[in-house]
mmCIF file of C-alpha atoms in Angstrom:
data_model
loop_
_atom_site.group_PDB
_atom_site.id
_atom_site.type_symbol
_atom_site.label_atom_id
_atom_site.label_comp_id
_atom_site.label_asym_id
_atom_site.label_seq_id
_atom_site.Cartn_x
_atom_site.Cartn_y
_atom_site.Cartn_z
ATOM 1 C CA MET A 1 0.000 0.000 0.000
ATOM 2 C CA GLY A 2 1.345 3.434 -0.942
ATOM 3 C CA THR A 3 2.024 6.342 1.389
ATOM 4 C CA ASP A 4 -1.067 8.286 0.294
ATOM 5 C CA ALA A 5 -3.374 5.330 0.924
ATOM 6 C CA ALA A 6 -1.781 4.597 4.316
ATOM 7 C CA ARG A 7 -2.122 8.239 5.316
ATOM 8 C CA ALA A 8 -5.785 8.298 4.284
ATOM 9 C CA LEU A 9 -6.497 5.217 6.408
ATOM 10 C CA LEU A 10 -4.739 6.568 9.481
ATOM 11 C CA GLU A 11 -6.473 9.928 9.260
ATOM 12 C CA ARG A 12 -9.830 8.151 9.537
ATOM 13 C CA ALA A 13 -8.864 5.537 12.127
ATOM 14 C CA THR A 14 -8.974 5.673 15.903
ATOM 15 C CA THR A 15 -6.656 2.733 16.677
ATOM 16 C CA LEU A 16 -3.442 1.481 15.091
ATOM 17 C CA ASN A 17 -2.147 -2.044 15.684
ATOM 18 C CA LEU A 18 1.392 -2.683 14.461
ATOM 19 C CA GLN A 19 3.149 -6.056 14.216
ATOM 20 C CA THR A 20 6.722 -6.606 13.070
ATOM 21 C CA GLY A 21 6.518 -10.339 12.595
ATOM 22 C CA ASN A 22 9.676 -12.343 13.283
ATOM 23 C CA LEU A 23 12.642 -9.941 13.277
ATOM 24 C CA LEU A 24 14.918 -12.898 12.533
ATOM 25 C CA ASN A 25 13.228 -13.139 9.115
ATOM 26 C CA TRP A 26 14.257 -9.616 8.254
ATOM 27 C CA GLY A 27 17.539 -10.860 6.794
ATOM 28 C CA GLY A 28 15.549 -12.438 3.971
ATOM 29 C CA LEU A 29 13.759 -9.124 3.470
ATOM 30 C CA ARG A 30 17.105 -7.402 2.822
ATOM 31 C CA LYS A 31 16.808 -5.255 5.896
ATOM 32 C CA LYS A 32 19.532 -4.717 8.442
ATOM 33 C CA CYS A 33 18.957 -6.804 11.557
ATOM 34 C CA PRO A 34 18.482 -4.509 14.605
ATOM 35 C CA ALA A 35 21.256 -4.739 17.200
ATOM 36 C CA THR A 36 19.919 -2.860 20.229
ATOM 37 C CA PRO A 37 16.455 -2.653 21.856
ATOM 38 C CA GLY A 38 16.090 0.893 20.556
ATOM 39 C CA GLU A 39 16.917 -0.144 16.983
ATOM 40 C CA GLU A 40 14.528 -3.081 17.242
ATOM 41 C CA VAL A 41 11.706 -0.677 18.006
ATOM 42 C CA SER A 42 12.495 2.088 15.523
ATOM 43 C CA GLY A 43 13.404 -0.142 12.602
ATOM 44 C CA PRO A 44 10.127 -2.106 12.425
ATOM 45 C CA ARG A 45 8.018 1.009 12.799
ATOM 46 C CA ARG A 46 9.771 2.694 9.918
ATOM 47 C CA CYS A 47 9.021 -0.019 7.398
ATOM 48 C CA SER A 48 5.644 -1.298 8.578
ATOM 49 C CA PHE A 49 3.429 1.675 7.851
ATOM 50 C CA SER A 50 3.615 1.025 4.125
ATOM 51 C CA THR A 51 1.625 -2.175 4.651
ATOM 52 C CA ALA A 52 -1.242 -0.594 6.550
ATOM 53 C CA GLY A 53 -4.624 -2.211 6.019
ATOM 54 C CA ARG A 54 -8.187 -1.988 7.207
ATOM 55 C CA ARG A 55 -9.548 -4.461 9.710
ATOM 56 C CA SER A 56 -12.988 -3.167 10.635
ATOM 57 C CA GLY A 57 -15.381 -0.342 9.888
ATOM 58 C CA GLY A 58 -16.871 0.943 6.675
ATOM 59 C CA ARG A 59 -15.799 3.654 4.283
ATOM 60 C CA GLU A 60 -16.928 6.466 6.583
ATOM 61 C CA ALA A 61 -16.308 4.888 9.993
ATOM 62 C CA LEU A 62 -12.907 3.234 10.081
ATOM 63 C CA GLU A 63 -11.953 2.084 13.584
ATOM 64 C CA VAL A 64 -8.828 -0.063 13.477
ATOM 65 C CA VAL A 65 -5.892 -0.090 11.101
ATOM 66 C CA GLU A 66 -3.644 -3.156 11.093
ATOM 67 C CA CYS A 67 -0.039 -2.559 10.128
ATOM 68 C CA THR A 68 2.219 -5.573 9.564
ATOM 69 C CA VAL A 69 5.301 -6.835 7.781
ATOM 70 C CA ALA A 70 3.428 -9.652 6.089
ATOM 71 C CA GLN A 71 6.520 -11.507 4.841
ATOM 72 C CA ALA A 72 7.889 -11.784 8.386
ATOM 73 C CA ILE A 73 4.731 -13.104 10.096
ATOM 74 C CA GLU A 74 5.436 -16.552 11.505
ATOM 75 C CA LYS A 75 2.963 -18.601 13.545
ATOM 76 C CA ILE A 76 4.021 -21.473 15.763
ATOM 77 C CA ASN A 77 3.450 -24.994 14.489
ATOM 78 C CA PRO A 78 1.052 -26.639 17.016
ATOM 79 C CA GLU A 79 3.113 -29.831 16.842
ATOM 80 C CA GLU A 80 6.153 -27.928 18.117
ATOM 81 C CA ARG A 81 4.381 -25.936 20.849
ATOM 82 C CA ASP A 82 5.472 -28.161 23.756
ATOM 83 C CA GLU A 83 9.106 -27.779 22.696
ATOM 84 C CA LEU A 84 8.968 -23.976 22.808
ATOM 85 C CA LYS A 85 8.807 -21.311 25.507
ATOM 86 C CA VAL A 86 6.856 -18.190 24.521
ATOM 87 C CA SER A 87 7.677 -15.189 26.703
ATOM 88 C CA ALA A 88 6.879 -11.484 26.500
ATOM 89 C CA LYS A 89 7.764 -8.190 28.125
ATOM 90 C CA LEU A 90 5.047 -5.553 28.168
ATOM 91 C CA PHE A 91 5.866 -1.849 28.291
ATOM 92 C CA ILE A 92 2.881 0.288 29.307
ATOM 93 C CA ILE A 93 3.386 3.712 27.728
ATOM 94 C CA GLY A 94 0.186 5.717 27.953
ATOM 95 C CA SER A 95 -2.700 3.500 28.905
ATOM 96 C CA ASN A 96 -4.405 1.733 31.761
ATOM 97 C CA SER A 97 -4.528 -1.856 32.979
ATOM 98 C CA PRO A 98 -7.334 -3.186 30.713
ATOM 99 C CA SER A 99 -4.999 -2.778 27.725
ATOM 100 C CA ILE A 100 -2.889 -5.627 29.110
ATOM 101 C CA ARG A 101 -5.524 -8.100 27.950
ATOM 102 C CA ASP A 102 -5.491 -6.587 24.461
ATOM 103 C CA ALA A 103 -1.717 -6.967 24.302
ATOM 104 C CA VAL A 104 -1.747 -10.600 25.425
ATOM 105 C CA ASP A 105 -4.647 -11.501 23.115
ATOM 106 C CA MET A 106 -2.872 -9.927 20.137
ATOM 107 C CA ALA A 107 0.376 -11.736 20.941
ATOM 108 C CA CYS A 108 -1.410 -15.082 21.184
ATOM 109 C CA SER A 109 -3.209 -14.421 17.902
ATOM 110 C CA ALA A 110 -0.026 -13.315 16.109
ATOM 111 C CA LEU A 111 1.839 -16.450 17.183
ATOM 112 C CA GLY A 112 -1.091 -18.835 16.859
ATOM 113 C CA VAL A 113 -0.976 -20.022 20.481
ATOM 114 C CA ALA A 114 -3.566 -20.306 23.247
ATOM 115 C CA GLN A 115 -1.369 -18.903 26.017
ATOM 116 C CA LEU A 116 1.979 -17.270 26.763
ATOM 117 C CA ASP A 117 4.385 -19.069 29.076
ATOM 118 C CA SER A 118 5.494 -15.894 30.824
ATOM 119 C CA VAL A 119 4.826 -12.158 30.774
ATOM 120 C CA ILE A 120 7.002 -9.560 32.481
ATOM 121 C CA ILE A 121 5.543 -6.104 32.952
ATOM 122 C CA ALA A 122 7.822 -3.070 32.920
ATOM 123 C CA PRO A 123 6.881 -0.473 35.532
ATOM 124 C CA PRO A 124 4.261 1.837 34.032
ATOM 125 C CA PRO A 125 5.216 5.515 33.744
ATOM 126 C CA VAL A 126 4.690 7.747 36.752
ATOM 127 C CA GLU A 127 4.572 11.511 36.926
ATOM 128 C CA ASP A 128 7.729 13.471 37.696
ATOM 129 C CA GLY A 129 8.467 13.638 41.383
ATOM 130 C CA ILE A 130 6.302 10.601 42.194
ATOM 131 C CA SER A 131 7.883 7.299 43.201
ATOM 132 C CA LEU A 132 6.621 3.965 41.967
ATOM 133 C CA SER A 133 4.458 2.403 44.660
ATOM 134 C CA LEU A 134 2.524 -0.789 45.334
ATOM 135 C CA GLU A 135 -0.747 1.119 45.062
ATOM 136 C CA TYR A 136 0.202 2.256 41.569
ATOM 137 C CA LEU A 137 1.226 -1.258 40.494
ATOM 138 C CA GLN A 138 -1.832 -3.051 41.887
ATOM 139 C CA PRO A 139 -4.352 -2.529 39.028
ATOM 140 C CA TYR A 140 -1.795 -3.699 36.465
ATOM 141 C CA TRP A 141 -0.892 -6.755 38.509
ATOM 142 C CA GLN A 142 -4.553 -7.616 39.094
ATOM 143 C CA GLU A 143 -5.113 -7.649 35.333
ATOM 144 C CA LEU A 144 -2.155 -9.999 34.916
ATOM 145 C CA GLU A 145 -3.569 -12.215 37.669
ATOM 146 C CA ASN A 146 -6.897 -12.370 35.818
ATOM 147 C CA LEU A 147 -5.059 -13.538 32.708
ATOM 148 C CA VAL A 148 -3.279 -16.247 34.697
ATOM 149 C CA GLN A 149 -6.598 -17.403 36.126
ATOM 150 C CA SER A 150 -8.129 -17.515 32.637
ATOM 151 C CA LYS A 151 -5.076 -19.523 31.448
ATOM 152 C CA LYS A 152 -3.873 -16.930 28.934
ATOM 153 C CA ILE A 153 -0.559 -16.674 30.835
ATOM 154 C CA VAL A 154 1.303 -19.319 32.843
ATOM 155 C CA ALA A 155 3.701 -17.136 34.901
ATOM 156 C CA ILE A 156 4.031 -13.387 35.501
ATOM 157 C CA GLY A 157 6.989 -11.268 36.525
ATOM 158 C CA THR A 158 8.200 -7.738 37.141
ATOM 159 C CA SER A 159 11.049 -5.491 36.083
ATOM 160 C CA ASP A 160 13.287 -3.074 37.987
ATOM 161 C CA LEU A 161 11.629 -3.439 41.386
ATOM 162 C CA ASP A 162 13.875 -3.000 44.400
ATOM 163 C CA LYS A 163 13.688 -5.348 47.375
ATOM 164 C CA VAL A 164 11.171 -3.225 49.294
ATOM 165 C CA LEU A 165 8.666 -2.918 46.447
ATOM 166 C CA LEU A 166 9.130 -6.517 45.300
ATOM 167 C CA GLU A 167 8.430 -7.721 48.857
ATOM 168 C CA GLN A 168 5.329 -5.531 49.115
ATOM 169 C CA LEU A 169 4.035 -6.887 45.815
ATOM 170 C CA TYR A 170 4.821 -10.484 46.769
ATOM 171 C CA LEU A 171 3.022 -10.273 50.118
ATOM 172 C CA TRP A 172 -0.052 -8.590 48.601
ATOM 173 C CA ALA A 173 -0.426 -10.534 45.357
ATOM 174 C CA GLN A 174 -2.597 -13.611 44.911
ATOM 175 C CA VAL A 175 -0.472 -14.781 41.991
ATOM 176 C CA LYS A 176 3.128 -14.296 43.104
ATOM 177 C CA PRO A 177 5.788 -12.819 40.788
ATOM 178 C CA SER A 178 7.955 -15.627 39.438
ATOM 179 C CA SER A 179 10.749 -13.321 38.257
ATOM 180 C CA ASN A 180 12.153 -9.803 38.526
ATOM 181 C CA GLN A 181 14.400 -8.224 35.917
ATOM 182 C CA VAL A 182 17.320 -6.046 36.985
ATOM 183 C CA ASN A 183 19.000 -3.537 34.680
ATOM 184 C CA LEU A 184 22.725 -4.087 35.104
ATOM 185 C CA ALA A 185 23.473 -0.827 33.284
ATOM 186 C CA SER A 186 22.448 1.009 36.455
ATOM 187 C CA CYS A 187 23.425 -1.768 38.852
ATOM 188 C CA CYS A 188 26.652 -3.647 38.137
ATOM 189 C CA VAL A 189 26.092 -6.097 40.993
ATOM 190 C CA MET A 190 22.801 -7.560 42.185
ATOM 191 C CA PRO A 191 21.792 -5.851 45.467
ATOM 192 C CA PRO A 192 22.405 -8.340 48.317
ATOM 193 C CA ASP A 193 19.022 -7.688 49.964
ATOM 194 C CA LEU A 194 17.200 -8.288 46.670
ATOM 195 C CA THR A 195 19.212 -11.456 46.018
ATOM 196 C CA ALA A 196 18.458 -12.828 49.483
ATOM 197 C CA PHE A 197 14.737 -12.103 49.239
ATOM 198 C CA ALA A 198 14.473 -13.618 45.755
ATOM 199 C CA LYS A 199 16.285 -16.772 46.889
ATOM 200 C CA GLN A 200 14.061 -17.139 49.952
ATOM 201 C CA PHE A 201 10.832 -16.939 47.947
ATOM 202 C CA ASP A 202 12.029 -18.662 44.767
ATOM 203 C CA ILE A 203 11.874 -15.579 42.551
ATOM 204 C CA GLN A 204 14.173 -15.751 39.550
ATOM 205 C CA LEU A 205 16.377 -12.682 39.089
ATOM 206 C CA LEU A 206 17.045 -11.880 35.437
ATOM 207 C CA THR A 207 19.056 -9.135 33.766
ATOM 208 C CA HIS A 208 18.118 -6.814 30.908
ATOM 209 C CA ASN A 209 19.592 -3.924 28.933
ATOM 210 C CA ASP A 210 16.418 -2.077 27.957
ATOM 211 C CA PRO A 211 16.637 1.721 28.131
ATOM 212 C CA LYS A 212 14.504 3.406 30.771
ATOM 213 C CA GLU A 213 12.171 4.626 28.042
ATOM 214 C CA LEU A 214 12.070 2.168 25.151
ATOM 215 C CA LEU A 215 9.467 4.171 23.249
ATOM 216 C CA CYS A 216 8.066 7.608 24.015
ATOM 217 C CA GLU A 217 5.190 9.515 22.487
ATOM 218 C CA ALA A 218 7.455 12.079 20.788
ATOM 219 C CA SER A 219 9.650 9.521 19.023
ATOM 220 C CA PHE A 220 6.636 7.512 17.888
ATOM 221 C CA GLN A 221 5.034 10.610 16.392
ATOM 222 C CA GLU A 222 8.311 11.522 14.681
ATOM 223 C CA VAL A 223 8.557 8.138 12.972
ATOM 224 C CA LEU A 224 4.891 8.300 11.999
ATOM 225 C CA GLN A 225 5.457 11.724 10.461
ATOM 226 C CA GLU A 226 8.541 10.574 8.536
ATOM 227 C CA SER A 227 6.922 7.354 7.338
ATOM 228 C CA ILE A 228 3.706 8.624 5.808
ATOM 229 C CA GLN A 229 4.154 12.402 5.819
ATOM 230 C CA THR A 230 1.024 13.033 7.829
ATOM 231 C CA THR A 231 0.351 16.402 9.425
ATOM 232 C CA LYS A 232 -1.701 14.669 12.121
ATOM 233 C CA ALA A 233 1.034 12.576 13.706
ATOM 234 C CA HIS A 234 0.671 14.605 16.907
ATOM 235 C CA GLU A 235 -2.814 13.137 17.382
ATOM 236 C CA TRP A 236 -1.424 9.613 17.866
ATOM 237 C CA THR A 237 -0.367 8.257 21.267
ATOM 238 C CA PRO A 238 1.269 4.828 21.745
ATOM 239 C CA LEU A 239 -0.564 2.866 24.449
ATOM 240 C CA TRP A 240 1.690 -0.133 24.926
ATOM 241 C CA LEU A 241 4.542 -2.061 23.347
ATOM 242 C CA LEU A 242 4.932 -5.827 23.709
ATOM 243 C CA ARG A 243 8.148 -7.636 22.842
ATOM 244 C CA TYR A 244 7.916 -11.396 22.477
ATOM 245 C CA SER A 245 10.422 -14.179 22.029
ATOM 246 C CA VAL A 246 10.025 -17.849 21.179
ATOM 247 C CA ILE A 247 12.802 -20.035 22.572
ATOM 248 C CA VAL A 248 13.585 -23.690 21.831
ATOM 249 C CA LYS A 249 13.653 -25.177 25.336
ATOM 250 C CA SER A 250 16.137 -27.983 24.699
ATOM 251 C CA ARG A 251 18.696 -25.788 22.943
ATOM 252 C CA GLY A 252 18.119 -22.364 24.491
ATOM 253 C CA ILE A 253 18.121 -20.619 21.116
ATOM 254 C CA ILE A 254 15.735 -17.927 19.938
ATOM 255 C CA LYS A 255 13.479 -19.169 17.157
ATOM 256 C CA SER A 256 11.440 -16.003 16.794
ATOM 257 C CA LYS A 257 11.202 -12.506 18.260
ATOM 258 C CA GLY A 258 9.179 -9.436 17.434
ATOM 259 C CA PHE A 259 7.148 -6.458 18.593
ATOM 260 C CA ILE A 260 3.455 -5.624 18.752
ATOM 261 C CA LEU A 261 2.313 -2.070 19.389
ATOM 262 C CA GLN A 262 -1.017 -0.367 19.838
ATOM 263 C CA ALA A 263 -1.608 3.368 19.461
ATOM 264 C CA ARG A 264 -4.712 5.521 19.655
ATOM 265 C CA ARG A 265 -5.630 8.764 17.898
ATOM 266 C CA ASN A 266 -7.031 11.595 19.957
ATOM 267 C CA ALA A 267 -8.586 13.821 17.308
ATOM 268 C CA SER A 268 -9.597 17.285 18.433
#
């Protein structure tokens, strides 16, 4: 689909769903394979808008635009499902907890699976001067717990929580966090108190190198503007970004990885 057609669709839509497909297939598409988390996000967004398409709504009332790299879409073979671990990390950017279900449903649909083996949630954004608290995390965690209870997710985890907040969450939660990611860029050694608490309650400590802000509203709007030359890019706000990976259990190698993003237009 050409730029003009994509722009026309987006200017009538209220929601944009973007899927990169398997980034490991991008070599066959003659595109440079992203090296860092930031490149993984910006690269797919730059090339995907050209494949925008309509999912629902009529000529005058378009609601959702689907945007995918069709050649890179790769569903899991049901016969291989038991041999694979499907995990995801969800970055809440500008939304509320109910969007978590949308993200998980879209990931399951994209990969052709009934459930995800694990989902880690990155701390949602808080206003300047306000510290992340249990009270702020609770609605997001409750939505994850609902998805565990409905068997859409097997295990749930957190990211960048210190020992105090992780303990508060663990004691309050019905479904306990199975893991907590630690960014070693800001912490060269695992904090001893966090390590001791995680060991006591069988919480796996993982490391990550994601930037503090993987995707912000301004950068998303900039890429949207550059991609389809729309004057209404400022009306679009990214709600969440989900990164998934499919790992072969017996060999520990990544079979597939990609991103799914949802954005909403706030027309004045």
